[in-house]
Coordinates of C-alpha atoms and ligand atoms in Angstrom, one line a residue:
X1 CA 33.6 -17.4 11.3
X2 CA 31.1 -17.7 14.6
X3 CA 27.1 -17.2 13.5
X4 CA 24.8 -16.5 15.6
X5 CA 20.7 -16.6 15.5
X6 CA 20.5 -12.3 14.8
X7 CA 23.5 -12.4 12.4
X8 CA 21.4 -15.8 11.1
X9 CA 18.9 -13.1 11.2
X10 CA 20.5 -10.6 8.9
X11 CA 22.3 -12.4 6.5
X12 CA 18.8 -13.5 4.6
X13 CA 17.2 -10.4 5.4
X14 CA 20.1 -8.8 3.5
X15 CA 19.9 -12.1 1.1
X16 CA 15.8 -11.6 0.6
X17 CA 17.6 -7.3 -0.6
X18 CA 16.6 -5.2 2.4
X19 CA 19.2 -2.5 2.1
X20 CA 17.5 -1.0 5.7
X21 CA 15.0 -2.4 8.7
X22 CA 13.1 -0.2 10.1
X23 CA 13.0 -0.5 14.4
X24 CA 11.8 1.1 17.7
X25 CA 14.5 -0.3 19.8
X26 CA 13.0 -1.7 23.9
X27 CA 14.4 -4.2 26.4
X28 CA 13.8 -7.1 24.6
X29 CA 14.8 -6.4 21.9
X30 CA 18.4 -4.2 22.8
X31 CA 20.6 -7.6 21.8
X32 CA 18.8 -7.9 18.5
X33 CA 19.2 -5.2 17.2
X34 CA 23.0 -5.1 18.8
X35 CA 23.2 -8.2 16.6
X36 CA 21.4 -7.3 13.1
X37 CA 23.6 -4.0 13.6
X38 CA 27.2 -6.1 12.8
X39 CA 25.8 -6.4 9.6
X40 CA 26.9 -4.1 7.5
X41 CA 24.7 -4.2 4.1
X42 CA 21.4 -3.4 6.5
X43 CA 21.3 0.1 7.7
X44 CA 18.8 0.1 11.0
X45 CA 16.0 3.0 10.4
X46 CA 14.6 4.5 13.3
X47 CA 11.3 5.1 14.0
X48 CA 9.5 7.0 15.8
X49 CA 6.4 4.5 17.3
X50 CA 6.1 1.4 16.8
X51 CA 2.6 2.3 14.6
X52 CA 4.8 4.1 12.6
X53 CA 7.6 1.9 12.4
X54 CA 5.3 -1.6 10.7
X55 CA 4.0 1.2 8.1
X56 CA 6.9 2.7 7.1
X57 CA 8.0 -0.9 7.0
X58 CA 4.8 -1.5 5.0
X59 CA 5.6 1.4 2.5
X60 CA 9.3 0.2 2.1
X61 CA 8.0 -3.6 1.2
X62 CA 6.6 -1.1 -1.2
X63 CA 9.7 0.1 -3.4
X64 CA 11.6 -2.1 -2.6
X65 CA 9.3 -5.4 -2.3
X66 CA 9.7 -7.3 1.0
X67 CA 10.6 -4.9 4.4
X68 CA 10.8 -5.5 8.2
X69 CA 10.3 -4.0 10.8
X70 CA 11.9 -4.3 14.9
X71 CA 10.2 -4.1 17.2
X72 CA 9.9 -4.1 21.8
X73 CA 6.9 -6.9 23.8
X74 CA 3.4 -5.8 23.6
X75 CA 3.2 -2.4 24.1
X76 CA 5.2 -2.6 20.7
X77 CA 4.6 -5.5 19.4
X78 CA 0.7 -4.3 19.7
X79 CA 1.2 -1.7 18.2
X80 CA 2.7 -2.6 14.5
X81 CA 0.1 -5.0 14.8
X82 CA -1.9 -2.4 12.7
X83 CA -0.4 -1.9 9.9
X84 CA 0.5 -5.6 9.7
X85 CA -2.8 -6.0 9.0
X86 CA -2.4 -3.5 6.6
X87 CA 0.7 -4.8 4.8
X88 CA -1.6 -7.9 4.9
X89 CA -4.9 -6.8 3.0
X90 CA -2.3 -5.2 0.9
X91 CA -0.3 -7.8 0.4
X92 CA 2.7 -6.7 1.6
X93 CA 5.3 -8.8 2.6
X94 CA 6.3 -7.5 5.6
X95 CA 8.2 -9.8 8.1
X96 CA 7.5 -8.3 12.4
X97 CA 9.7 -8.6 14.5
X98 CA 9.2 -8.5 18.2
X99 CA 11.4 -9.2 21.8
X100 CA 9.8 -11.2 23.5
X101 CA 10.3 -13.2 27.4
X102 CA 13.5 -14.7 28.0
X103 CA 13.3 -19.0 27.4
X104 CA 14.6 -19.9 31.2
X105 CA 11.2 -16.9 32.5
X106 CA 8.9 -19.3 30.2
X107 CA 7.2 -21.8 32.2
X108 CA 7.8 -20.3 36.0
X109 CA 5.1 -18.5 36.0
X110 CA 6.6 -14.9 36.7
X111 CA 5.2 -12.3 36.2
X112 CA 6.8 -9.6 33.2
X113 CA 6.8 -6.6 32.4
X114 CA 5.2 -4.9 28.9
X115 CA 2.4 -8.4 29.8
X116 CA -0.6 -8.4 31.2
X117 CA 0.8 -9.0 33.9
X118 CA -0.4 -13.4 32.7
X119 CA 1.9 -16.1 33.2
X120 CA 1.2 -17.0 29.7
X121 CA 2.8 -15.3 27.2
X122 CA 1.3 -16.8 23.9
X123 CA -0.8 -14.7 23.4
X124 CA 1.4 -12.0 21.3
X125 CA 2.1 -15.0 18.8
X126 CA -2.1 -16.0 19.1
X127 CA -2.7 -11.9 17.7
X128 CA 0.4 -12.2 15.0
X129 CA -1.1 -15.4 13.8
X130 CA -4.2 -13.1 12.6
X131 CA -3.0 -10.7 10.6
X132 CA 0.2 -13.0 9.6
X133 CA 0.7 -15.3 7.3
X134 CA 3.2 -17.8 9.1
X135 CA 3.9 -16.9 12.7
X136 CA 6.8 -18.4 15.2
X137 CA 7.6 -17.8 18.6
X138 CA 12.2 -18.5 18.8
X139 CA 12.6 -20.2 22.2
X140 CA 15.9 -21.4 21.4
X141 CA 18.8 -21.4 19.5
X142 CA 18.4 -24.6 17.6
X143 CA 15.4 -24.1 15.4
X144 CA 16.1 -20.9 15.5
X145 CA 17.7 -21.1 11.0
X146 CA 14.4 -23.5 9.7
X147 CA 12.0 -21.6 12.2
X148 CA 13.3 -18.4 10.7
X149 CA 13.4 -20.0 6.9
X150 CA 9.6 -21.0 7.3
X151 CA 8.8 -17.6 7.6
X152 CA 10.8 -15.0 4.9
X153 CA 9.6 -17.5 3.0
X154 CA 5.8 -18.1 3.4
X155 CA 6.1 -14.2 3.4
X156 CA 7.5 -13.8 0.2
X157 CA 5.6 -16.7 -1.7
X158 CA 1.7 -15.2 0.2
X159 CA 2.8 -11.5 -0.8
X160 CA 1.9 -10.8 3.6
X161 CA 3.5 -10.1 6.3
X162 CA 4.6 -12.9 8.4
X163 CA 6.1 -12.9 13.0
X164 CA 9.3 -13.4 13.9
X165 CA 9.1 -14.0 17.9
X166 CA 13.2 -14.4 19.6
X167 CA 13.6 -14.8 23.6
X168 CA 15.7 -11.9 24.1
X169 CA 18.7 -13.9 25.2
X170 CA 18.6 -16.2 22.5
X171 CA 20.0 -13.8 19.9
X172 CA 23.1 -13.1 20.4
X173 CA 23.5 -17.8 21.3
X174 CA 25.4 -19.4 18.6
X175 CA 23.6 -20.6 14.8
X176 CA 25.0 -22.4 12.5
X177 CA 25.5 -19.9 9.7
X178 CA 22.4 -19.0 6.5
X179 CA 22.9 -21.8 3.3
X180 CA 21.8 -20.2 -0.5
X181 CA 19.1 -18.4 -0.3
X182 CA 17.8 -20.3 -3.5
X183 CA 14.7 -21.9 -1.0
X184 CA 13.7 -18.3 0.4
X185 CA 13.0 -17.3 -3.4
X186 CA 11.8 -20.3 -5.3
X187 CA 8.5 -20.0 -8.0
X188 CA 6.6 -22.5 -7.1
X189 CA 5.7 -25.2 -9.4
X190 CA 3.1 -24.3 -12.7
X191 CA 0.8 -27.7 -13.3
X192 CA 0.8 -27.1 -17.3
X193 CA -1.6 -29.4 -17.9
X194 CA -3.9 -26.8 -15.9
X195 CA -3.3 -23.6 -17.0
X196 CA -3.6 -25.1 -20.4
X197 CA -7.2 -25.8 -19.9
X198 CA -7.0 -22.5 -18.5
X199 CA -5.4 -20.6 -21.4
X200 CA -7.8 -22.7 -23.6
X201 CA -11.6 -21.6 -21.7
X202 CA -10.4 -18.5 -22.1
X203 CA -9.3 -18.3 -25.5
X204 CA -12.0 -19.6 -26.6
X205 CA -14.5 -17.6 -24.6
X206 CA -13.3 -14.8 -25.9
X207 CA -13.0 -16.1 -30.2
X208 CA -16.8 -15.9 -29.0
X209 CA -16.5 -12.1 -28.7
X210 CA -17.3 -9.4 -30.3
X211 CA -15.9 -7.0 -27.9
X212 CA -13.6 -8.1 -24.2
X213 CA -12.6 -5.5 -22.1
X214 CA -10.1 -6.0 -20.0
X215 CA -10.6 -4.5 -16.2
X216 CA -7.2 -4.3 -14.1
X217 CA -6.9 -4.1 -10.2
X218 CA -5.0 -3.3 -7.1
X219 CA -3.7 -7.4 -6.4
X220 CA -1.5 -7.2 -9.7
X221 CA 1.4 -5.5 -8.9
X222 CA 2.0 -8.4 -5.2
X223 CA 1.5 -11.0 -7.7
X224 CA 4.2 -9.5 -10.3
X225 CA 2.2 -9.2 -13.4
X226 CA 2.2 -6.3 -14.3
X227 CA 4.4 -5.7 -17.8
X228 CA 2.1 -9.4 -18.8
X229 CA -0.8 -7.8 -18.4
X230 CA 0.3 -4.7 -20.5
X231 CA 1.4 -7.4 -23.2
X232 CA -1.6 -9.2 -23.0
X233 CA -3.2 -5.3 -24.0
X234 CA -1.3 -5.3 -27.0
X235 CA -2.5 -8.9 -28.5
X236 CA -6.3 -7.9 -27.6
X237 CA -5.7 -4.9 -28.5
X238 CA -9.4 -3.8 -27.0
X239 CA -10.5 -1.2 -24.0
X240 CA -8.3 -1.8 -20.8
X241 CA -10.6 0.6 -17.4
X242 CA -8.4 0.1 -14.4
X243 CA -10.1 0.0 -10.6
X244 CA -9.8 2.6 -8.4
X245 CA -6.7 0.8 -5.6
X246 CA -5.2 -0.4 -9.5
X247 CA -4.5 3.3 -10.4
X248 CA -1.4 3.2 -11.8
X249 CA -1.3 -0.1 -13.1
X250 CA -1.7 -0.1 -15.8
X251 CA 0.6 2.5 -18.7
X252 CA -1.9 5.8 -19.1
X253 CA -0.3 6.3 -22.3
X254 CA -1.4 3.5 -24.2
X255 CA -3.8 3.4 -26.8
X256 CA -6.1 1.2 -25.1
X257 CA -6.1 2.6 -21.7
X258 CA -9.7 4.1 -21.2
X259 CA -9.3 5.6 -17.4
X260 CA -11.4 4.3 -14.1
X261 CA -14.2 2.2 -14.0
X262 CA -15.4 3.1 -10.1
X263 CA -20.1 2.8 -10.8
X264 CA -21.4 6.2 -11.0
X265 CA -17.8 8.0 -10.6
X266 CA -16.0 6.5 -13.2
X267 CA -13.7 8.2 -16.3
X268 CA -16.4 8.8 -18.8
X269 CA -17.4 5.8 -21.2
X270 CA -15.9 3.0 -19.1
X271 CA -19.1 2.7 -17.5
X272 CA -21.1 2.1 -20.5
X273 CA -18.5 -0.1 -21.6
X274 CA -17.4 -2.2 -19.1
X275 CA -21.2 -3.0 -18.2
X276 CA -21.9 -4.5 -21.9
X277 CA -19.4 -5.5 -22.8
X278 CA -19.7 -9.8 -23.6
X279 CA -16.2 -9.9 -22.4
X280 CA -15.1 -8.6 -18.9
X281 CA -12.0 -10.1 -18.9
X282 CA -11.2 -9.2 -14.1
X283 CA -7.5 -9.5 -13.3
X284 CA -6.7 -9.5 -10.0
X285 CA -9.4 -7.2 -8.8
X286 CA -10.7 -6.6 -5.0
X287 CA -14.2 -6.2 -5.4
X288 CA -15.2 -4.7 -1.8
X289 CA -17.6 -2.3 -0.9
X290 CA -16.0 0.6 -1.6
X291 CA -14.7 -0.3 -4.8
X292 CA -18.3 -1.2 -6.0
X293 CA -19.5 1.9 -4.8
X294 CA -21.5 0.4 -2.2
X295 CA -23.0 -2.9 -4.1
X296 CA -23.7 -0.9 -6.6
X297 CA -20.8 -1.3 -9.6
X298 CA -19.6 -5.2 -8.6
X299 CA -18.9 -7.1 -12.5
X300 CA -20.4 -10.5 -12.0
X301 CA -22.5 -13.6 -14.3
X302 CA -21.9 -15.0 -16.3
X303 CA -19.7 -12.6 -19.1
X304 CA -16.9 -12.1 -16.7
X305 CA -13.9 -13.8 -16.3
X306 CA -12.0 -13.7 -13.4
X307 CA -8.4 -14.5 -13.5
X308 CA -7.3 -14.2 -9.8
X309 CA -3.7 -14.1 -7.9
X310 CA -4.9 -18.1 -7.5
X311 CA -7.4 -19.1 -9.6
X312 CA -9.0 -18.3 -12.7
X313 CA -12.8 -18.6 -12.9
X314 CA -14.0 -18.8 -16.5
X315 CA -17.7 -20.4 -17.6
X316 CA -18.2 -21.1 -14.5
X317 CA -15.1 -23.4 -13.9
X318 CA -11.8 -23.1 -12.0
X319 CA -8.7 -23.3 -12.2
X320 CA -5.3 -23.1 -10.8
X321 CA -2.3 -24.9 -10.3
X322 CA 0.0 -22.3 -11.4
X323 CA 1.4 -17.7 -11.2
X324 CA -1.0 -15.3 -12.1
X325 CA 1.4 -14.1 -14.0
X326 CA 1.6 -18.1 -16.6
X327 CA -1.0 -17.6 -17.1
X328 CA -1.2 -14.2 -18.1
X329 CA 2.3 -14.5 -20.0
X330 CA 0.2 -18.1 -21.4
X331 CA -3.0 -16.0 -22.7
X332 CA -1.1 -13.4 -24.8
X333 CA 0.6 -16.0 -26.6
X334 CA -2.5 -17.3 -28.1
X335 CA -5.4 -14.7 -27.7
X336 CA -7.2 -12.8 -30.5
X337 CA -7.2 -9.7 -31.3
X338 CA -9.9 -7.6 -30.5
X339 CA -9.3 -4.7 -31.1
X340 CA -13.5 -3.6 -31.0
X341 CA -14.0 -1.7 -27.4
X342 CA -10.8 0.2 -28.3
X343 CA -12.3 1.5 -31.1
X344 CA -15.0 3.7 -30.0
X345 CA -13.3 6.6 -27.6
X346 CA -9.9 7.5 -27.4
X347 CA -7.1 7.2 -24.3
X348 CA -8.2 10.3 -21.2
X349 CA -6.5 12.9 -20.8
X350 CA -6.3 15.4 -16.6
X351 CA -7.0 18.9 -17.6
X352 CA -8.2 21.4 -16.0
X353 CA -7.9 25.4 -16.3
X354 CA -5.9 27.7 -14.5
X355 CA -8.2 30.4 -11.6
X356 CA -5.9 34.0 -11.2
X357 CA -3.0 33.8 -9.5
X358 CA -4.6 36.4 -6.9
X359 CA -8.2 33.6 -6.2
X360 CA -8.5 32.3 -3.1
X361 CA -6.9 28.5 -3.4
X362 CA -9.6 25.5 -4.6
X363 CA -8.7 22.1 -4.8
X364 CA -8.8 21.7 -8.2
X365 CA -6.3 24.2 -8.6
X366 CA -4.0 21.7 -6.2
X367 CA -4.7 18.3 -8.5
X368 CA -3.7 21.3 -12.0
X369 CA 0.2 21.7 -9.9
X370 CA 0.7 18.6 -8.9
X371 CA -0.2 16.7 -11.5
X372 CA 1.6 18.6 -13.1
X373 CA 5.0 17.7 -11.4
X374 CA 4.6 14.1 -12.1
X375 CA 7.8 12.8 -14.5
X376 CA 8.3 9.3 -14.2
X377 CA 10.1 9.3 -11.6
X378 CA 7.4 10.3 -8.9
X379 CA 5.2 8.1 -6.4
X380 CA 2.2 9.9 -5.6
X381 CA 1.4 8.7 -2.4
X382 CA -2.1 9.6 -2.3
X383 CA -3.5 9.6 2.2
X384 CA -7.0 8.0 2.6
X385 CA -10.1 10.7 2.2
X386 CA -10.8 13.4 -0.9
X387 CA -6.9 12.9 -1.9
X388 CA -8.1 9.3 -3.2
X389 CA -10.3 11.2 -5.8
X390 CA -8.2 13.5 -6.1
X391 CA -5.4 10.8 -7.1
X392 CA -7.8 9.9 -9.2
X393 CA -8.8 12.2 -11.2
X394 CA -4.5 13.5 -12.8
X395 CA -3.2 11.7 -16.0
X396 CA -0.1 9.7 -15.1
X397 CA 3.4 9.6 -17.3
X398 CA 4.5 6.1 -17.8
X399 CA 6.9 4.8 -15.2
X400 CA 5.0 7.1 -12.2
X401 CA 3.3 5.0 -9.0
X402 CA 1.3 5.8 -7.1
X403 CA 0.6 4.7 -4.0
X404 CA -2.7 3.7 -2.1
X405 CA -4.1 1.7 1.4
X406 CA -7.5 1.6 -0.5
X407 CA -8.0 -2.2 1.3
X408 CA -7.2 -1.4 5.3
X409 CA -7.8 3.0 4.5
X410 CA -5.5 3.5 8.0
X411 CA -5.8 7.8 7.8
X412 CA -2.4 8.7 8.6
X413 CA -0.9 5.3 6.3
X414 CA 0.7 8.0 3.9
X415 CA 2.7 9.8 6.1
X416 CA 5.5 7.1 7.3
X417 CA 4.1 4.9 4.0
X418 CA 5.5 7.3 1.9
X419 CA 9.2 7.6 5.2
X420 CA 9.4 3.7 4.4
X421 CA 8.5 3.9 0.4
X422 CA 11.5 6.8 0.1
X423 CA 14.3 5.1 1.3
X424 CA 13.6 2.2 -0.6
X425 CA 13.7 4.0 -3.7
X426 CA 15.9 7.0 -3.3
X427 CA 16.3 7.3 -6.9
X428 CA 12.4 8.8 -7.4
X429 CA 10.2 12.0 -6.2
X430 CA 8.5 11.3 -4.0
X431 CA 4.1 13.2 -3.4
X432 CA 2.5 13.3 -0.8
X433 CA -1.8 14.1 -0.4
X434 CA -2.9 13.9 3.3
X435 CA -5.8 15.6 4.2
X436 CA -5.6 17.6 7.8
X437 CA -7.3 14.9 9.7
X438 CA -5.3 12.3 8.8
X439 CA -2.2 14.1 9.2
X440 CA -2.6 14.3 12.4
X441 CA -2.4 10.3 13.4
X442 CA 0.8 9.6 12.4
X443 CA 3.0 13.4 12.3
X444 CA 5.9 13.1 13.8
X445 CA 6.9 10.5 10.8
X446 CA 7.9 13.1 9.2
X447 CA 10.4 14.2 11.8
X448 CA 12.2 11.2 10.3
X449 CA 12.1 11.8 7.1
X450 CA 14.2 15.2 8.5
X451 CA 16.5 13.5 10.0
X452 CA 16.7 11.4 6.9
X453 CA 17.0 13.9 4.8
X454 CA 14.7 12.8 2.4
X455 CA 13.7 14.9 0.1
X456 CA 9.4 13.7 0.3
X457 CA 7.6 16.7 -0.9
X458 CA 3.5 16.6 1.1
X459 CA 0.5 18.4 0.5
X460 CA -0.9 18.8 3.2
X461 CA -4.8 19.7 1.7
X462 CA -6.4 21.9 5.4
X463 CA -10.3 21.5 4.6
X464 CA -11.2 22.1 8.2
X465 CA -12.2 18.6 9.1
X466 CA -12.9 15.0 8.2
X467 CA -14.8 16.0 5.1
X468 CA -14.5 12.4 3.5
X469 CA -16.9 11.1 6.4
X470 CA -19.0 14.7 5.6
X471 CA -19.5 13.7 2.8
X472 CA -21.0 9.9 4.1
X473 CA -22.9 10.2 7.1
X474 CA -21.9 14.0 9.2
X475 CA -21.9 14.8 12.5
X476 CA -19.9 17.3 15.0
X477 CA -17.3 13.9 15.3
X478 CA -16.1 15.2 11.8
X479 CA -14.9 18.5 13.0
X480 CA -11.3 19.0 14.0
X481 CA -8.2 20.8 15.9
X482 CA -7.4 23.2 13.3
X483 CA -3.6 23.1 13.8
X484 CA 0.0 24.8 12.9
X485 CA 1.1 22.4 10.3
X486 CA 3.3 24.3 8.2
X487 CA 5.1 25.5 12.0
X488 CA 5.4 21.4 12.5
X489 CA 8.8 21.9 10.6
X490 CA 10.5 24.6 13.0
X491 CA 9.4 21.9 15.7
X492 CA 10.9 18.8 14.1
X493 CA 14.1 20.4 12.7
X494 CA 15.4 21.5 15.9
X495 CA 18.0 23.6 14.5
X496 CA 19.6 21.0 12.4
X497 CA 17.0 19.8 9.6
X498 CA 16.2 20.5 5.9
X499 CA 13.0 20.9 6.7
X500 CA 10.4 23.2 5.2
X501 CA 7.7 24.8 6.3
X502 CA 5.8 27.0 3.9
X503 CA 1.1 28.3 3.5
X504 CA -0.6 28.5 0.1
X505 CA -3.8 30.8 0.2
X506 CA -3.8 31.3 -3.7
X507 CA -2.5 29.9 -6.6
X508 CA 0.8 32.0 -6.9
X509 CA 1.2 31.5 -3.1
X510 CA 1.2 27.1 -4.2
X511 CA 3.1 27.9 -7.5
X512 CA 5.9 30.1 -5.8
X513 CA 6.0 26.7 -2.2
X514 CA 6.0 24.6 -4.8
X515 CA 9.1 25.7 -6.7
X516 CA 10.8 26.3 -3.6
X517 CA 10.0 22.1 -2.5
X518 CA 11.8 21.7 -5.4
X519 CA 14.4 23.6 -4.9
X520 CA 15.0 21.5 -1.2
X521 CA 16.9 18.9 -1.5
X522 CA 18.1 17.7 1.4
X523 CA 15.0 17.4 3.8
X524 CA 11.2 16.6 2.9
X525 CA 8.8 19.8 2.0
X526 CA 5.1 20.2 3.7
X527 CA 3.1 22.6 1.8
X528 CA 0.0 23.2 4.2
X529 CA -2.5 23.8 1.5
X530 CA -5.6 25.7 2.9
X531 CA -9.4 25.0 1.3
X532 CA -12.8 25.2 1.8
X533 CA -14.6 22.6 3.4
X534 CA -16.8 22.9 0.7
X535 CA -14.7 22.1 -1.5
X536 CA -14.3 18.5 -3.0
X537 CA -14.2 16.1 -6.0
X538 CA -18.3 15.6 -6.4
X539 CA -16.9 11.4 -7.2
X540 CA -16.6 12.5 -3.6
X541 CA -19.3 13.2 -3.0
X542 CA -21.6 10.5 -4.9
X543 CA -19.3 7.9 -3.3
X544 CA -20.5 9.0 -0.3
X545 CA -23.9 8.9 -1.0
X546 CA -23.7 6.2 -1.9
X547 CA -21.9 3.8 0.0
X548 CA -23.2 5.7 3.5
X549 CA -26.5 4.3 1.6
X550 CA -24.6 0.3 1.7
X551 CA -23.8 0.9 5.1
X552 CA -27.2 2.1 6.3
X553 CA -29.2 -1.2 5.3
X554 CA -31.3 -2.2 7.8
X555 CA -31.4 -6.1 8.7
X556 CA -34.4 -7.9 6.5
X557 CA -37.9 -8.3 8.0
X558 CA -38.2 -11.5 9.1
Ligands
DPX601 C1 -12.0 9.3 8.5 C2 -11.7 9.5 7.5 O1 -8.7 15.4 6.7 O2 -9.8 13.7 4.8 O3 -10.6 15.3 2.3 O4 -11.3 15.8 4.6 O5 -11.5 13.9 4.4 P1 -10.8 14.6 4.3 P2 -9.4 13.9 6.4 O6 -7.6 13.1 6.4 O7 -9.6 13.4 7.1 C3 -9.9 12.4 6.9 C4 -10.4 11.2 7.2 C5 -12.2 9.9 10.1 N1 -12.4 7.6 8.3 O8 -12.0 12.3 7.1 S1 -11.2 8.8 6.1 C6 -12.0 6.6 9.5 C7 -11.1 6.9 10.1 C8 -10.4 6.4 9.7 N2 -8.7 5.5 10.0 C9 -8.1 5.4 11.4 N3 -9.6 6.5 12.0 C10 -10.9 6.3 11.5 N4 -10.5 5.7 7.9 C11 -7.4 4.4 12.2
MG602 MG1 -9.8 16.8 6.1

């Protein structure tokens, strides 16, 4: 069988587990898209624009492990790069593939369309290098296999996005057939001496401690160590807390689970546990201004053991040369039982009294209903805004997943990301919580959920503005044009889809809408929940004030 560069790429993507790739067509990638279509192991899924295409792939990588987005040169790829920056921040291997100028044009002085009008077309590769772990430009068929393999291997190993651009005349040129995929998937070698030293030092530290506590962070899923963390918790029998961006990364029915540590807005009891322990084992954390509540809740000092994806630091000494997963596994074998921190307190559960059926709809009532909807099969996607704080207070059944984008924090992310996530895990129920302001950025991707008949349930919380921003720093820029959000569904259906748009202004209407959403299995349901602008979580307000004062720090006087 004759092979082409595009076919080689398609085979590799299928070999690493992709059943779909996301695309927006343009004349620099049309031949490539044709080549990808030849592979029947993978379906081509279309998006409304390249930003959404990037976020759809990002969501697919969340549910499927890796993803690819195929776009055209500059006008497409530069839009997609925002989402690729997000995939970098969130540790997701997304391969961004851009069509590129014909190899015969390079070095000719030709001015090409869809470029900045300069005759050097290298700027896109330079830009991509800033938001990816590997970036290659393919301008000849012979070197294509090695470049494709390098990009895919690096993305999978580093759990980061990577970039390929392929000159538009090269995708259909002949090249070799790919070999076995094992070389792309190989785990890095482990330095057993260093691993043993790290484990011994940690065990010695924990043995001196009377009440260690675990703190689970958001890089844990990318490190592929969720199960190992639970095994370690079983062995230590200590209290386990999670960071906000790690919601769902530790089972909330575990006997040691003590809730969320987020400084002043922690689950009751969790802040004291974390801040008074003599040994805090931080696993894959990200300490940024948001997670530390404006630098006020940053665990540091001699009592902190830092177990990061590429290094473990105990007693001020750093050890590397092994994976976090290998470390947690080896530590669980030798770790002492230290139950003191879990002996006080109990597993937190969220409960709120129901409000009367005909009362006005409240934020609490929405959260109560959504929490009741969650099962072990739910993926809850929570957008930036008060949806974060609402997701934090819910109790998750074992197996339920939560998707957040707390490091990048691009409003509007949740719509395309949930589309991609649902495409990659069609056996699960996807539930989205998104604010009105966020929805306005990427609303059109709901049309693809209609097109591909994905039964995503979207709770659109219409509080008439950027309420989290109002809490952080108010001004006229936080008030937005209202839309008929539920009405959009008819626009997206255009007479041939199964999308359902509903409005809820009372608890009764919300309950009825949820029942209809559950019955609508052939398309998305958008429930516009109308609440008062001032009705938000008190955690949002407290956290917002702290972050705002950190942002407003003056320069030190000279
Ligand atoms: C902005 C944010 O309506 O949610 O719950 O009302 O806050 P809440 P909404 O979706 O509003 C979101 C809004 C404007 N952030 O409060 S969080 C700034 C921002 C961002 N990303 C991008 N642009 C601006 N985070 C792409
Ligand atoms: Mg809002």
